[in-house]
Coordinates of N, CA and C in Angstrom, one line a residue:
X1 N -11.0 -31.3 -4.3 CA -11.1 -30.5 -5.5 C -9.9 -29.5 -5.6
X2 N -9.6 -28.9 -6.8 CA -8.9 -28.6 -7.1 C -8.9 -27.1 -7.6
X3 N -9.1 -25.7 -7.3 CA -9.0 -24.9 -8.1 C -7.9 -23.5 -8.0
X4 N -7.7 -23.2 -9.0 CA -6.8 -22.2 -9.9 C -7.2 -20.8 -9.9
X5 N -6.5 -19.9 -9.3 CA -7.3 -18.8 -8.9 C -6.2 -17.5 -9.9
X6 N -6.8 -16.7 -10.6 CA -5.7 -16.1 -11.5 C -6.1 -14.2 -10.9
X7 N -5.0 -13.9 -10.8 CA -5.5 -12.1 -10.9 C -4.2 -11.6 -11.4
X8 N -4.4 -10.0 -11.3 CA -3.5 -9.6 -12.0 C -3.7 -8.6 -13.4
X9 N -4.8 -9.2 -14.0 CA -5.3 -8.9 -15.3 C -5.9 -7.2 -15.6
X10 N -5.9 -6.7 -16.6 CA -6.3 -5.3 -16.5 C -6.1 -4.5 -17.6
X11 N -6.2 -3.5 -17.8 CA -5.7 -2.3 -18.7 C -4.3 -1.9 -18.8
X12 N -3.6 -1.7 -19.8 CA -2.4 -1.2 -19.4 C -2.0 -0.7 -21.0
X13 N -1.3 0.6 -21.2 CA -1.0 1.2 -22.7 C 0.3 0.3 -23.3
X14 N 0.5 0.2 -24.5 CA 1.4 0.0 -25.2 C 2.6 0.2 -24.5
X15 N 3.3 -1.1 -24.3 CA 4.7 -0.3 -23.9 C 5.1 -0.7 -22.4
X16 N 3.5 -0.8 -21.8 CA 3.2 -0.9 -20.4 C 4.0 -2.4 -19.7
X17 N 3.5 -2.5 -18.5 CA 4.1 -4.5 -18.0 C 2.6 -4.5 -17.4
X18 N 2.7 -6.0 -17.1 CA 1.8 -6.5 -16.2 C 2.4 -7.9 -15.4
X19 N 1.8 -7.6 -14.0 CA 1.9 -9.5 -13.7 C 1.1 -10.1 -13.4
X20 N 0.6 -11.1 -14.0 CA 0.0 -12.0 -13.8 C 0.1 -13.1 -12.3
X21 N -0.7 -13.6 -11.7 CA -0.5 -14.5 -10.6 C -1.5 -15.8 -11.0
X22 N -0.9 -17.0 -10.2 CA -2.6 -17.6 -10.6 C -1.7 -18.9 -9.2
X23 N -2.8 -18.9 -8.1 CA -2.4 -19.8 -6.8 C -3.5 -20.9 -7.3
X24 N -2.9 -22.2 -7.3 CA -3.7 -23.2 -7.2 C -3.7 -24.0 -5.8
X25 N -4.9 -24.4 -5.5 CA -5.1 -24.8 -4.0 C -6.2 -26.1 -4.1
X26 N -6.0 -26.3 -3.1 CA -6.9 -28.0 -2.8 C -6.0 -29.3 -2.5
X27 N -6.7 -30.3 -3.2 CA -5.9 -31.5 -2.6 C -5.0 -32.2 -3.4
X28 N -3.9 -31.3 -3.8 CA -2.5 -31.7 -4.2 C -1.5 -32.4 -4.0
X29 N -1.4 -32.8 -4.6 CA -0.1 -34.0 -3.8 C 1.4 -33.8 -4.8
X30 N 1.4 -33.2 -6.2 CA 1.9 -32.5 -6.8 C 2.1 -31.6 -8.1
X31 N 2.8 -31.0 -8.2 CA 2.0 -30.4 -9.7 C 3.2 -30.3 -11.2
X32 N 3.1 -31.1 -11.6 CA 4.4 -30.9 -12.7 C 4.3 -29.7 -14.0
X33 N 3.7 -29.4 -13.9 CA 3.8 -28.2 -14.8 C 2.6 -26.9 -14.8
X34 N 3.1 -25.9 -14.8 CA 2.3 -24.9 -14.7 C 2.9 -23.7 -15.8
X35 N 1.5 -23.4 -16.4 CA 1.6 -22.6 -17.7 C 0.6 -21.2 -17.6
X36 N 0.6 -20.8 -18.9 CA -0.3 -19.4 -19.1 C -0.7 -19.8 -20.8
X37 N -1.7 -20.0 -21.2 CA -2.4 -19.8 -22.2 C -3.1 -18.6 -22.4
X38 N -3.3 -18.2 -23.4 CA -4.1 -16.9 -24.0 C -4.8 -17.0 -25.2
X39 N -6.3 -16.7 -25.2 CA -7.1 -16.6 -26.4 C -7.8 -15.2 -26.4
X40 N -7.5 -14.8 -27.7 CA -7.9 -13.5 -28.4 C -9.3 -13.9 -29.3
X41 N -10.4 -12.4 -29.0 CA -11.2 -12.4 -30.0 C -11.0 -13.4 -31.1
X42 N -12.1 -14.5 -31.5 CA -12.0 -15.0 -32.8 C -10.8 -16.4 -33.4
X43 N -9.7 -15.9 -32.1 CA -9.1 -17.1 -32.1 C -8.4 -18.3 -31.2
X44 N -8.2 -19.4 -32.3 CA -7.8 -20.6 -30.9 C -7.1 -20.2 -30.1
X45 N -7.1 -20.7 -28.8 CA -6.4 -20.4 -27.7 C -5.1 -21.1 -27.8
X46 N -3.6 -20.5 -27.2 CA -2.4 -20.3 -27.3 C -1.7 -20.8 -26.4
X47 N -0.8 -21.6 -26.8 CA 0.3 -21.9 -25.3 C 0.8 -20.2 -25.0
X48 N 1.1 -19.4 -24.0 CA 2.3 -18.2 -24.0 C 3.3 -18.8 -23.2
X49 N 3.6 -20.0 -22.3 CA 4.7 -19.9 -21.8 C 4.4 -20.5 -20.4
X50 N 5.4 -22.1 -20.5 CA 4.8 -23.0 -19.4 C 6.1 -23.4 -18.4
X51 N 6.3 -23.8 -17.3 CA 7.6 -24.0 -16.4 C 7.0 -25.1 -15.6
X52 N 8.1 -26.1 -15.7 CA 8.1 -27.5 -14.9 C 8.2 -27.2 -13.9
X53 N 8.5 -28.6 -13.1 CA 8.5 -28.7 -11.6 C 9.9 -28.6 -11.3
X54 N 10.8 -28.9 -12.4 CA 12.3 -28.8 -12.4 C 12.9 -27.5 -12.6
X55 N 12.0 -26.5 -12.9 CA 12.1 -25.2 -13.8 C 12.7 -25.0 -15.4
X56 N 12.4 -25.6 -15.9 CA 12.4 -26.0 -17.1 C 10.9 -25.1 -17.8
X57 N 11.4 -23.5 -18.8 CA 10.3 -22.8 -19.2 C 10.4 -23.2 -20.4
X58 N 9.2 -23.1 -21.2 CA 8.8 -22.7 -22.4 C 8.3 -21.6 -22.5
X59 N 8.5 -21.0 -24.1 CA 7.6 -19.6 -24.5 C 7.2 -19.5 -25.8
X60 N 6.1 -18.9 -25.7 CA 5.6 -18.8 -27.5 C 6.7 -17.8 -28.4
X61 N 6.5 -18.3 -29.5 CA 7.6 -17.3 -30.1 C 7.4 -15.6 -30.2
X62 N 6.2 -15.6 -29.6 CA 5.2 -13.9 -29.9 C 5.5 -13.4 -28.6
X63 N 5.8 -14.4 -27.7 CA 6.3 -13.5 -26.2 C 7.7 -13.8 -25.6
X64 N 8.8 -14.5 -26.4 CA 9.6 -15.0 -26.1 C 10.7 -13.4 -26.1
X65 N 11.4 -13.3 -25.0 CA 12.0 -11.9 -24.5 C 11.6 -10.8 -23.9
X66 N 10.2 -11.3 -23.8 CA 9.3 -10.2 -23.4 C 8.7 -10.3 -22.2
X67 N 8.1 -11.5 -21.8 CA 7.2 -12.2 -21.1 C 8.4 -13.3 -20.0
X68 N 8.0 -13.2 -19.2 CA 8.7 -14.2 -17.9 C 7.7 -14.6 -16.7
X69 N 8.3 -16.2 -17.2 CA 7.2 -17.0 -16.7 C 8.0 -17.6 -15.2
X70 N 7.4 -17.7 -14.1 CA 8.1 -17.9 -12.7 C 7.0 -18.6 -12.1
X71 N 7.7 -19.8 -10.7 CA 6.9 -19.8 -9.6 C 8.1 -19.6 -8.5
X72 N 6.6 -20.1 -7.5 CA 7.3 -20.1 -6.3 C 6.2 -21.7 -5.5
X73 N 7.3 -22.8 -5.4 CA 6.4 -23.9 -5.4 C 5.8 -24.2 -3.6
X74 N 6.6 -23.4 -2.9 CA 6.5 -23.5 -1.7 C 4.2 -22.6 -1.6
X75 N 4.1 -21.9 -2.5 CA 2.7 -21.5 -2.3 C 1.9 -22.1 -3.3
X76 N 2.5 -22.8 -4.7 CA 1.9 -23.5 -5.3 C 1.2 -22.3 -6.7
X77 N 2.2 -21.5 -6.7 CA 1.7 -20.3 -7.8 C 2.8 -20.1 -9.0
X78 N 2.0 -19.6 -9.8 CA 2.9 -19.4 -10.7 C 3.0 -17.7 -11.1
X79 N 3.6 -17.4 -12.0 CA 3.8 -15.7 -12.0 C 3.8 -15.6 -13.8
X80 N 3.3 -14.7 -14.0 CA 3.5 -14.2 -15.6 C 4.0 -12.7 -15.5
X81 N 5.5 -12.4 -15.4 CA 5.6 -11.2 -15.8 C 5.6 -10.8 -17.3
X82 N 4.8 -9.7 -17.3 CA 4.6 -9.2 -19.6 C 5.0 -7.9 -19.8
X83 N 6.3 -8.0 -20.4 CA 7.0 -6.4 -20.4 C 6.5 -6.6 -21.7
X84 N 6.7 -4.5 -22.2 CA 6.4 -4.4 -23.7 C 5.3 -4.9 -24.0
X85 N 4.7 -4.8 -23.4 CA 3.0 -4.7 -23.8 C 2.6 -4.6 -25.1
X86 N 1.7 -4.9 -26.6 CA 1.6 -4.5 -27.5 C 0.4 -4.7 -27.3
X87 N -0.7 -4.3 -28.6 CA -2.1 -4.8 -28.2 C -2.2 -6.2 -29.4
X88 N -1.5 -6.9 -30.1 CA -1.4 -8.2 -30.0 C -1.6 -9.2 -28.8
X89 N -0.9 -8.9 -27.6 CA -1.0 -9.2 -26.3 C -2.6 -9.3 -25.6
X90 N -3.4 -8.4 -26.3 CA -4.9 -8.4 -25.8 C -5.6 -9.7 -25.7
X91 N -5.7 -10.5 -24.8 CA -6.6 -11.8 -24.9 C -6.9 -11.9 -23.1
X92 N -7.9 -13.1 -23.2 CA -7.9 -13.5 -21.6 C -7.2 -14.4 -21.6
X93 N -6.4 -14.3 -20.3 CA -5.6 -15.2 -19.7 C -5.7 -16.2 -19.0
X94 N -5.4 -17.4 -19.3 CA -5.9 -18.7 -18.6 C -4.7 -19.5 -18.1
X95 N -4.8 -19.3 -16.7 CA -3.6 -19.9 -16.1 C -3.7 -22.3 -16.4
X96 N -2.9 -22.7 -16.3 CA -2.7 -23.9 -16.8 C -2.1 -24.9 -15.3
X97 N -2.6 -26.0 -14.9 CA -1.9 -27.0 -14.2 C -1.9 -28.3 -14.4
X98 N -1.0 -29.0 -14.6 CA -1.0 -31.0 -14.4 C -0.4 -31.2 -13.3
X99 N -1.1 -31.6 -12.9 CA -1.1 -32.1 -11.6 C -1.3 -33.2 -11.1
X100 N -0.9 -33.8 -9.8 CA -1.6 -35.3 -9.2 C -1.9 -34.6 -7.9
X101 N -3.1 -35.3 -7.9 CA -4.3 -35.2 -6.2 C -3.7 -36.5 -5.4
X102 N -4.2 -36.5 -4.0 CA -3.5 -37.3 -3.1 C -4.8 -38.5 -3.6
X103 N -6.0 -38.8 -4.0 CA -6.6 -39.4 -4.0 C -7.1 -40.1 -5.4
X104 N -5.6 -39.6 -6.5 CA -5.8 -40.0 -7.3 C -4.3 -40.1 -8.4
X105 N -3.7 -41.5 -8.7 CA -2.7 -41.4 -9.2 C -2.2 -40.9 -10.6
X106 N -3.4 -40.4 -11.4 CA -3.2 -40.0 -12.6 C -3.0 -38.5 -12.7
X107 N -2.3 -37.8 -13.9 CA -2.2 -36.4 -13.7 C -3.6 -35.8 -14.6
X108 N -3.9 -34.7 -13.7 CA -5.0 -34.2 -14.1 C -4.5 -33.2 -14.7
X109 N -5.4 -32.2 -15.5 CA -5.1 -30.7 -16.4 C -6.5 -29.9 -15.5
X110 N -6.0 -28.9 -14.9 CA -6.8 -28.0 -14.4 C -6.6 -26.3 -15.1
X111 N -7.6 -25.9 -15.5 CA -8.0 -24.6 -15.8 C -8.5 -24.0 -15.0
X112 N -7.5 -22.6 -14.9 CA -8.3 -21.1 -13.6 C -9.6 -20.3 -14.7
X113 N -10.0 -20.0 -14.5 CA -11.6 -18.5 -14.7 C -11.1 -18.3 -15.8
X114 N -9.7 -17.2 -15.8 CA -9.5 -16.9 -16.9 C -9.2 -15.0 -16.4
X115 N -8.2 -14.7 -17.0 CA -8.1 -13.3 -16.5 C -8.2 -12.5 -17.9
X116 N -8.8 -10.9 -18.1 CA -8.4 -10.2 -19.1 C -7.1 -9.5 -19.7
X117 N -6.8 -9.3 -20.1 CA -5.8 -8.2 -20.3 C -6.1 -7.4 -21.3
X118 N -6.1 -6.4 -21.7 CA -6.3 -5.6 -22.6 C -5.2 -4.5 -22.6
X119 N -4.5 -4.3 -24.3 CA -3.5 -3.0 -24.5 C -3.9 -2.4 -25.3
X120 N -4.1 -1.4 -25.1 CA -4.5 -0.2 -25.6 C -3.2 0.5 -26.4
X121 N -3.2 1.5 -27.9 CA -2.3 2.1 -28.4 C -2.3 3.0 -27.8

């Protein structure tokens, strides 16, 4: 099995940062891409910003300059740092993986819990 563990998440004023973490663990054999999604009150949920196995990032255009998306593949984690905080930014955060298991050759899509963030004016 496979799960995605995210922390990080919290209160923070306008203006503020945060970082996000999210370690995925179990029976991995590799993981090609690892992202951050975000859904706000009321609406569909968001790509924010995903990074290959090559390091190759994507970003939504609402966090693009603001937000930096990192891992570190040796622990199998990914990082969401979020400068300039606004309270647009308010949603829970759901870490993202595709991945392949040793006992299985197809790539799977694994979802973490889900973290809050909330910005306050």
């Amino acid at each position: 099995q496979v799960q995605l563990v995210e922390s990080g998440g919290g209160l923070v004023q306008a203006g503020g940062s945060l970082r996000l973490s999210c370690a995925a663990s179990g029976s991995i054999f590799s993981i090609n891409v690892m992202g951050w999604y975000r859904q706000a009150p009321g609406k569909q949920r968001e790509l924010v910003a995903t990074i290959t196995s090559g390091g190759s990032t994507n970003y939504a255009d609402s966090v693009e300059g603001r937000f930096t998306i990192s891992r570190d593949s040796a622990k199998n984690t990914v990082y969401l740092q979020m400068n300039s905080l606004n309270s647009e930014d308010t949603a829970v955060y759901y870490c993202n993986a595709v991945l392949r298991q040793y006992w299985n050759d197809r790539l799977s899509d694994y979802w973490g819990q889900g973290t809050q963030v909330a910005v306050s004016s």
